[in-house]
Structures are given as C-alpha cells and as structure tokens.
C-alpha cells in the first residue's frame, strides 16, 4: 500500500464474456495499490458485473464506517473480496454460467441460426443472475450511507424496440439492469424493464463513455478494453469470420465516442470551444484485447476455474504495469493515442 496522495479517475469496463476475468485482475491491482480514488464506473455486460461488484464493496464499507477516509480504505478490501466471490463463483459454475449447455460448442452456431432462446431456453434459466444477486446488495449500492465513497455506476443496455442504448444508474441499478446489459439475444430472452425489452449493451456502448464525461467531475478515464480493435490475420473460416464480425460490432460505438472525444479535445486546444462548457477528457487504456488475442474469441465462453484464475493473473500484471507506467500521468496528460485511420 502506497502513502502518496491518491488521484481520482473513472473506469470504463468493456464486456467480453469470461474475458471479463482479466478486468477483475486489473481492478484488483488498482484496489490493492491504494493510490487511486474511483469516482465513476461505466460498464457493459461482464464490465457491468465487475462495476457493481466493486461498488458493492464500497457500499458495505460505507455502512460500517462513519468516516469517509476509513470507508474508502475498507471499501477497497471489500471490493476485492466481492470481485473474487463473483468470479470464483463463475469458475465454479463453469459452462453453466451462461445457462445454455451448448454455449461454446460447434453446434451453438447452428442452433442460434435456426432456434431462438424462446425455444431452446423457454424458462430463461441463467444461473449467473442468482450468483449476482448473492454477491451484490443492490439496496446498499443504490442507497449509500455516506455520499462520495461509493463510485457512481453506469450500466449500458440496448433497447430492442428503439435500438438505442439506455444507461441505468443510481436508483435504477438492479440485477435486471445488469442482466439486460449482458443479454446476448442468441442465448437469452430479452430482459424487460419498465415495459421495455433490452439486449446486450455492447450493441450501443461497450462501454459507454459519455456518462462518465457528464456525470462525474474527474477528467481521467481508464478504459479496460478486452475486445481487440485491430486483428492482423485475415479471418478465413466461418468461425473466425463470425468472431471478427462480433469484435467489430461491439467496438463500433466505442470507437465513435473515442473519435468524438478526440475532436472536442482538438477544438479545446485550439481555443475554438468554451472550456467552461466542454470538458477536456484525459483518456488512458489497459489494452487487454491485445493480451487476449492469442486466446481467440471462442474462449470468451470458457469459464472453468483454472482459466478464470489465469485471466485474473494476466489482468493483475497488466494493472500493475499500467500503474507503474502511467499513475503519474493521471490528471496531467492523456496516455491513449487515438488512431483515426
């Protein structure tokens, strides 16, 4: 644990199935280090699960401690414990975490083309919901005892009817909202919230950055990316083509936001926008997508405990490396270079 003054930043957590365990490792390294105050977290799918588990730890600490500084210190440890409970639970369930025995098998692609989850999973069984409800106390999360201790959480899901993303935050956070954010339409029925059906948030924001820009004071956003943007090898099998199509689809909204942020930043630096009205955002990234490329997209459905722990250790190493290289840049300068090509 370091004793230097903490620096504040926001977290943007991508979804990507079991690869979200790598994000768990990154978060564990940040929490263990102790020099970072997390103001807000935007998460989609597995990123949303990581977000609510982390915030749950701080919410529990806020209920036990009256002093904000003590609550933050205790919250980091409780957040680490909640994240470990979540992902150890995922590993214990293995392939059952997705609620569909065929998930990850060659037959899954065939079944998803000809059968919907309303046929293959009519009871909408999803053991992951039960695990999430056991780990996360949403009542404590949405009604924190001490303001400013629990990070603000923003969960993105896609409205099936309108095709637009919706951000759930504050009192809107619930197990339903998180499961909507993780609802792959080939595997699960749409999650209905307030009479509207929702699918995976990756279609509209993986993750959404704008809630962090408008909903927090911090200018720094650390993106933990687990879907590779670039892929050097040309996909030439049906499975590889489908995997790459999914990567492109689930990165599209993120790339659009990154370019918009870069555009606003250039205008601010040129003095063409009012800095009192437009926030200069400092972007950073842990590029888990590059680290995970060797595993292939199909491994996103692998959820055995050995693999989950392997990803966790990879994530911890990446988190420690990022802190070593870029902690001093928080609040000072952007470290993510955005390629417009």
Short mmCIF file of C-alpha atoms in Angstrom, two decimals:
data_model
loop_
_atom_site.label_atom_id
_atom_site.label_comp_id
_atom_site.label_asym_id
_atom_site.label_seq_id
_atom_site.Cartn_x
_atom_site.Cartn_y
_atom_site.Cartn_z
CA UNK A 1 0.00 0.00 0.00
CA UNK A 2 1.38 3.40 -1.01
CA UNK A 3 1.15 6.51 1.17
CA UNK A 4 1.24 9.21 -1.54
CA UNK A 5 -1.85 11.36 -2.10
CA UNK A 6 -4.46 9.47 -4.15
CA UNK A 7 -5.50 10.56 -7.61
CA UNK A 8 -9.05 10.35 -8.94
CA UNK A 9 -10.16 8.72 -12.16
CA UNK A 10 -13.09 6.97 -13.78
CA UNK A 11 -13.20 3.43 -15.12
CA UNK A 12 -14.73 2.27 -18.41
CA UNK A 13 -15.09 -1.53 -18.46
CA UNK A 14 -15.79 -3.48 -21.63
CA UNK A 15 -17.83 -6.64 -21.84
CA UNK A 16 -16.47 -9.84 -23.33
CA UNK A 17 -17.80 -12.94 -21.61
CA UNK A 18 -15.29 -14.82 -19.48
CA UNK A 19 -12.57 -12.42 -20.58
CA UNK A 20 -14.08 -10.07 -18.00
CA UNK A 21 -11.95 -12.03 -15.51
CA UNK A 22 -8.94 -10.20 -16.91
CA UNK A 23 -10.67 -6.94 -15.95
CA UNK A 24 -11.13 -8.40 -12.46
CA UNK A 25 -7.35 -8.75 -12.26
CA UNK A 26 -6.79 -5.16 -13.40
CA UNK A 27 -9.25 -3.87 -10.81
CA UNK A 28 -7.66 -5.99 -8.08
CA UNK A 29 -4.28 -4.42 -8.83
CA UNK A 30 -5.75 -0.89 -8.68
CA UNK A 31 -7.57 -1.57 -5.43
CA UNK A 32 -4.55 -3.22 -3.81
CA UNK A 33 -2.30 -0.31 -4.81
CA UNK A 34 -4.49 2.15 -2.93
CA UNK A 35 -3.42 5.34 -4.72
CA UNK A 36 -6.48 5.64 -6.97
CA UNK A 37 -9.88 7.02 -5.96
CA UNK A 38 -12.54 5.72 -8.32
CA UNK A 39 -15.26 8.31 -8.89
CA UNK A 40 -17.34 6.62 -11.58
CA UNK A 41 -17.54 3.31 -13.44
CA UNK A 42 -19.24 2.68 -16.76
CA UNK A 43 -19.64 -0.99 -17.58
CA UNK A 44 -21.29 -3.22 -20.14
CA UNK A 45 -22.07 -6.94 -19.84
CA UNK A 46 -19.18 -8.53 -17.88
CA UNK A 47 -17.94 -4.97 -17.34
CA UNK A 48 -21.25 -4.11 -15.67
CA UNK A 49 -20.89 -7.12 -13.36
CA UNK A 50 -17.40 -6.03 -12.40
CA UNK A 51 -18.68 -2.49 -11.83
CA UNK A 52 -21.49 -3.41 -9.43
CA UNK A 53 -19.34 -5.91 -7.53
CA UNK A 54 -16.63 -3.30 -7.00
CA UNK A 55 -19.13 -0.63 -5.95
CA UNK A 56 -20.84 -3.13 -3.62
CA UNK A 57 -17.62 -3.40 -1.60
CA UNK A 58 -17.51 0.35 -1.05
CA UNK A 59 -21.23 0.39 -0.20
CA UNK A 60 -20.67 -2.22 2.50
CA UNK A 61 -17.79 -0.20 3.93
CA UNK A 62 -19.92 2.95 3.91
CA UNK A 63 -22.49 1.16 6.05
CA UNK A 64 -19.88 0.07 8.59
CA UNK A 65 -17.77 3.22 8.81
CA UNK A 66 -18.80 6.82 9.54
CA UNK A 67 -15.56 8.40 8.39
CA UNK A 68 -15.26 8.71 4.56
CA UNK A 69 -11.49 8.13 4.52
CA UNK A 70 -11.81 4.97 6.61
CA UNK A 71 -14.72 3.81 4.47
CA UNK A 72 -12.66 4.19 1.30
CA UNK A 73 -9.76 2.20 2.75
CA UNK A 74 -12.06 -0.55 3.97
CA UNK A 75 -14.05 -0.41 0.75
CA UNK A 76 -11.06 -1.32 -1.38
CA UNK A 77 -10.59 -4.56 0.53
CA UNK A 78 -14.29 -5.40 0.48
CA UNK A 79 -14.45 -4.61 -3.25
CA UNK A 80 -11.58 -7.04 -3.89
CA UNK A 81 -13.43 -9.68 -1.89
CA UNK A 82 -16.70 -9.13 -3.79
CA UNK A 83 -14.99 -9.35 -7.17
CA UNK A 84 -13.23 -12.55 -6.10
CA UNK A 85 -16.51 -14.05 -4.91
CA UNK A 86 -18.17 -13.18 -8.22
CA UNK A 87 -15.50 -14.67 -10.47
CA UNK A 88 -14.72 -17.67 -8.27
CA UNK A 89 -18.45 -18.34 -8.49
CA UNK A 90 -18.34 -18.07 -12.25
CA UNK A 91 -15.46 -20.53 -12.34
CA UNK A 92 -17.26 -22.94 -10.02
CA UNK A 93 -20.30 -22.96 -12.31
CA UNK A 94 -18.16 -23.39 -15.42
CA UNK A 95 -20.16 -23.51 -18.65
CA UNK A 96 -23.39 -23.40 -16.64
CA UNK A 97 -22.78 -19.69 -16.02
CA UNK A 98 -24.32 -18.97 -19.41
CA UNK A 99 -27.35 -21.15 -18.70
CA UNK A 100 -27.05 -22.94 -22.04
CA UNK A 101 -25.15 -26.26 -22.16
CA UNK A 102 -24.33 -25.86 -25.86
CA UNK A 103 -22.65 -22.49 -25.37
CA UNK A 104 -19.11 -22.65 -26.68
CA UNK A 105 -19.64 -25.81 -28.71
CA UNK A 106 -19.56 -26.01 -32.55
CA UNK A 107 -23.28 -26.80 -32.52
CA UNK A 108 -24.09 -23.47 -30.87
CA UNK A 109 -23.64 -21.55 -34.12
CA UNK A 110 -26.00 -23.90 -35.90
CA UNK A 111 -28.60 -23.78 -33.15
CA UNK A 112 -28.51 -19.99 -32.91
CA UNK A 113 -29.27 -19.71 -36.63
CA UNK A 114 -32.38 -21.86 -36.52
CA UNK A 115 -33.63 -21.71 -32.93
CA UNK A 116 -34.23 -18.75 -30.65
CA UNK A 117 -33.76 -18.75 -26.86
CA UNK A 118 -37.55 -18.69 -26.62
CA UNK A 119 -37.36 -22.26 -27.99
CA UNK A 120 -34.08 -23.56 -26.59
CA UNK A 121 -34.32 -21.91 -23.15
CA UNK A 122 -38.07 -21.29 -22.60
CA UNK A 123 -37.68 -20.94 -18.82
CA UNK A 124 -34.92 -18.35 -19.34
CA UNK A 125 -32.61 -20.16 -16.93
CA UNK A 126 -29.50 -18.16 -16.11
CA UNK A 127 -27.51 -19.22 -13.01
CA UNK A 128 -25.43 -16.06 -13.36
CA UNK A 129 -28.37 -13.99 -12.09
CA UNK A 130 -28.52 -15.99 -8.87
CA UNK A 131 -24.77 -15.55 -8.38
CA UNK A 132 -25.00 -11.81 -9.00
CA UNK A 133 -27.88 -11.43 -6.53
CA UNK A 134 -25.91 -13.37 -3.92
CA UNK A 135 -22.76 -11.25 -4.31
CA UNK A 136 -24.23 -7.76 -4.76
CA UNK A 137 -26.54 -5.99 -2.31
CA UNK A 138 -28.28 -3.62 -4.70
CA UNK A 139 -30.17 -1.95 -1.84
CA UNK A 140 -26.89 -0.90 -0.20
CA UNK A 141 -25.43 0.01 -3.59
CA UNK A 142 -28.27 2.35 -4.57
CA UNK A 143 -28.74 3.89 -1.09
CA UNK A 144 -25.20 4.56 0.16
CA UNK A 145 -24.87 5.66 3.77
CA UNK A 146 -22.01 8.09 3.03
CA UNK A 147 -22.03 10.19 -0.11
CA UNK A 148 -18.85 10.28 -2.19
CA UNK A 149 -17.48 6.93 -1.02
CA UNK A 150 -19.30 4.58 -3.38
CA UNK A 151 -18.32 5.06 -7.04
CA UNK A 152 -21.12 6.12 -9.36
CA UNK A 153 -22.06 3.18 -11.58
CA UNK A 154 -23.42 3.46 -15.12
CA UNK A 155 -24.68 0.27 -16.79
CA UNK A 156 -25.46 0.23 -20.52
CA UNK A 157 -28.16 -1.94 -22.14
CA UNK A 158 -29.73 -1.75 -25.61
CA UNK A 159 -33.45 -1.09 -26.03
CA UNK A 160 -34.66 -3.74 -28.51
CA UNK A 161 -37.55 -1.61 -29.73
CA UNK A 162 -35.65 1.63 -30.37
CA UNK A 163 -32.14 0.28 -30.93
CA UNK A 164 -30.80 2.97 -28.58
CA UNK A 165 -28.64 2.49 -25.54
CA UNK A 166 -30.00 3.21 -22.10
CA UNK A 167 -27.85 3.99 -19.09
CA UNK A 168 -29.02 2.63 -15.75
CA UNK A 169 -27.57 4.41 -12.72
CA UNK A 170 -28.44 5.46 -9.20
CA UNK A 171 -31.78 4.07 -8.05
CA UNK A 172 -32.25 2.40 -11.45
CA UNK A 173 -29.44 -0.07 -10.79
CA UNK A 174 -30.70 -3.60 -10.25
CA UNK A 175 -29.96 -7.21 -11.09
CA UNK A 176 -32.36 -6.79 -14.03
CA UNK A 177 -30.33 -3.86 -15.38
CA UNK A 178 -27.07 -5.81 -15.18
CA UNK A 179 -28.59 -8.92 -16.74
CA UNK A 180 -30.06 -6.76 -19.52
CA UNK A 181 -26.59 -5.38 -20.16
CA UNK A 182 -25.32 -8.97 -20.53
CA UNK A 183 -28.28 -10.34 -22.52
CA UNK A 184 -26.96 -11.92 -25.72
CA UNK A 185 -30.11 -12.32 -27.85
CA UNK A 186 -28.96 -15.64 -29.33
CA UNK A 187 -28.90 -17.17 -25.84
CA UNK A 188 -31.42 -15.40 -23.63
CA UNK A 189 -34.83 -13.81 -23.82
CA UNK A 190 -34.84 -10.03 -23.77
CA UNK A 191 -34.89 -8.61 -20.24
CA UNK A 192 -37.98 -6.48 -19.67
CA UNK A 193 -37.60 -3.36 -17.54
CA UNK A 194 -40.46 -0.88 -17.12
CA UNK A 195 -42.27 -2.49 -20.04
CA UNK A 196 -39.32 -2.21 -22.45
CA UNK A 197 -37.21 -5.14 -23.72
CA UNK A 198 -33.41 -4.92 -23.52
CA UNK A 199 -30.47 -6.77 -25.08
CA UNK A 200 -26.73 -6.65 -24.50
CA UNK A 201 -25.35 -3.16 -24.03
CA UNK A 202 -22.45 -3.94 -26.36
CA UNK A 203 -24.64 -3.11 -29.35
CA UNK A 204 -24.91 0.53 -28.23
CA UNK A 205 -21.98 1.19 -25.89
CA UNK A 206 -19.14 -1.17 -24.99
CA UNK A 207 -18.68 0.64 -22.71
CA UNK A 208 -20.46 3.99 -22.92
CA UNK A 209 -18.08 6.85 -22.11
CA UNK A 210 -20.44 9.82 -22.12
CA UNK A 211 -21.98 9.11 -18.67
CA UNK A 212 -18.51 9.49 -17.18
CA UNK A 213 -17.97 12.77 -19.04
CA UNK A 214 -21.27 14.34 -17.98
CA UNK A 215 -21.88 12.55 -14.70
CA UNK A 216 -18.57 12.96 -12.86
CA UNK A 217 -16.06 15.69 -12.07
CA UNK A 218 -12.92 13.71 -12.92
CA UNK A 219 -11.37 14.31 -16.33
CA UNK A 220 -9.46 11.00 -16.42
CA UNK A 221 -10.98 7.83 -17.85
CA UNK A 222 -9.15 4.49 -17.73
CA UNK A 223 -10.56 2.18 -20.39
CA UNK A 224 -10.09 -1.51 -19.66
CA UNK A 225 -10.52 -2.97 -23.13
CA UNK A 226 -10.86 -6.71 -23.65
CA UNK A 227 -12.06 -6.78 -27.27
CA UNK A 228 -9.18 -6.21 -29.72
CA UNK A 229 -9.67 -3.31 -32.13
CA UNK A 230 -7.11 -4.50 -34.62
CA UNK A 231 -6.69 -8.04 -35.93
CA UNK A 232 -3.66 -8.68 -38.10
CA UNK A 233 -4.66 -12.06 -39.55
CA UNK A 234 -7.40 -12.24 -42.18
CA UNK A 235 -10.24 -14.46 -40.90
CA UNK A 236 -10.96 -17.21 -43.43
CA UNK A 237 -13.05 -19.81 -41.61
CA UNK A 238 -16.72 -19.39 -40.77
CA UNK A 239 -15.98 -19.28 -37.05
CA UNK A 240 -13.15 -16.75 -37.44
CA UNK A 241 -15.28 -14.53 -39.68
CA UNK A 242 -18.14 -14.57 -37.15
CA UNK A 243 -15.76 -13.82 -34.28
CA UNK A 244 -14.23 -10.86 -36.11
CA UNK A 245 -17.67 -9.53 -37.08
CA UNK A 246 -18.64 -9.60 -33.41
CA UNK A 247 -15.44 -7.79 -32.40
CA UNK A 248 -16.04 -5.07 -34.98
CA UNK A 249 -19.71 -4.71 -33.99
CA UNK A 250 -19.02 -4.49 -30.27
CA UNK A 251 -16.20 -1.96 -30.72
CA UNK A 252 -18.01 0.33 -33.17
CA UNK A 253 -19.80 2.56 -30.64
CA UNK A 254 -16.65 2.86 -28.51
CA UNK A 255 -14.55 3.94 -31.49
CA UNK A 256 -17.17 6.55 -32.40
CA UNK A 257 -17.04 8.01 -28.89
CA UNK A 258 -13.24 7.99 -28.84
CA UNK A 259 -13.14 9.93 -32.10
CA UNK A 260 -15.72 12.43 -30.82
CA UNK A 261 -13.66 12.98 -27.66
CA UNK A 262 -10.51 13.49 -29.74
CA UNK A 263 -12.34 16.01 -31.93
CA UNK A 264 -13.59 18.03 -28.93
CA UNK A 265 -10.13 17.91 -27.37
CA UNK A 266 -8.56 19.37 -30.53
CA UNK A 267 -11.12 22.18 -30.62
CA UNK A 268 -10.48 22.97 -26.94
CA UNK A 269 -6.73 23.08 -27.51
CA UNK A 270 -7.28 25.40 -30.48
CA UNK A 271 -9.42 27.72 -28.35
CA UNK A 272 -12.49 27.15 -30.52
CA UNK A 273 -14.67 25.81 -27.70
CA UNK A 274 -15.52 27.27 -24.31
CA UNK A 275 -13.70 25.21 -21.63
CA UNK A 276 -16.37 26.26 -19.15
CA UNK A 277 -18.93 24.33 -21.20
CA UNK A 278 -16.84 21.49 -22.63
CA UNK A 279 -14.79 19.12 -20.52
CA UNK A 280 -11.29 18.14 -21.59
CA UNK A 281 -11.08 14.37 -21.15
CA UNK A 282 -7.81 12.56 -20.47
CA UNK A 283 -8.04 9.02 -21.81
CA UNK A 284 -5.95 6.06 -20.68
CA UNK A 285 -6.15 2.36 -21.55
CA UNK A 286 -5.23 -1.09 -20.36
CA UNK A 287 -5.24 -2.98 -23.65
CA UNK A 288 -6.42 -6.41 -22.58
CA UNK A 289 -7.60 -7.09 -26.11
CA UNK A 290 -4.01 -7.24 -27.30
CA UNK A 291 -3.05 -9.55 -24.44
CA UNK A 292 -6.01 -11.86 -25.13
CA UNK A 293 -5.64 -12.12 -28.91
CA UNK A 294 -3.83 -15.44 -28.64
CA UNK A 295 -6.79 -16.98 -26.83
CA UNK A 296 -9.31 -16.31 -29.60
CA UNK A 297 -12.87 -15.06 -29.31
CA UNK A 298 -14.21 -18.58 -28.67
CA UNK A 299 -12.51 -18.58 -25.26
CA UNK A 300 -14.99 -15.90 -24.11
CA UNK A 301 -17.38 -18.79 -23.43
CA UNK A 302 -14.83 -20.83 -21.46
CA UNK A 303 -15.48 -20.47 -17.76
CA UNK A 304 -13.60 -23.17 -15.89
CA UNK A 305 -11.91 -22.04 -12.69
CA UNK A 306 -8.38 -22.66 -13.98
CA UNK A 307 -8.95 -20.36 -16.97
CA UNK A 308 -10.67 -17.70 -14.85
CA UNK A 309 -7.70 -17.60 -12.48
CA UNK A 310 -5.26 -17.50 -15.39
CA UNK A 311 -7.04 -14.43 -16.80
CA UNK A 312 -7.09 -12.85 -13.34
CA UNK A 313 -3.31 -13.13 -13.02
CA UNK A 314 -2.86 -11.72 -16.54
CA UNK A 315 -5.06 -8.79 -15.58
CA UNK A 316 -3.19 -8.14 -12.32
CA UNK A 317 0.07 -7.99 -14.24
CA UNK A 318 -1.41 -5.53 -16.74
CA UNK A 319 -2.89 -3.41 -13.95
CA UNK A 320 0.40 -3.20 -12.07
CA UNK A 321 2.23 -2.36 -15.29
CA UNK A 322 -0.23 0.45 -16.07
CA UNK A 323 0.20 1.92 -12.59
CA UNK A 324 3.96 1.75 -12.90
CA UNK A 325 3.98 3.46 -16.29
CA UNK A 326 1.09 5.89 -16.06
CA UNK A 327 -0.02 6.64 -12.50
CA UNK A 328 1.93 9.90 -12.57
CA UNK A 329 0.03 10.94 -15.70
CA UNK A 330 -3.41 10.90 -14.02
CA UNK A 331 -4.72 14.45 -14.04
CA UNK A 332 -1.73 15.60 -16.11
CA UNK A 333 -1.94 14.24 -19.63
CA UNK A 334 -3.67 11.69 -21.84
CA UNK A 335 -1.80 8.43 -22.49
CA UNK A 336 -4.16 6.77 -25.01
CA UNK A 337 -3.33 7.62 -28.62
CA UNK A 338 -6.43 7.54 -30.81
CA UNK A 339 -5.86 6.44 -34.38
CA UNK A 340 -8.41 7.99 -36.76
CA UNK A 341 -7.49 5.65 -39.62
#
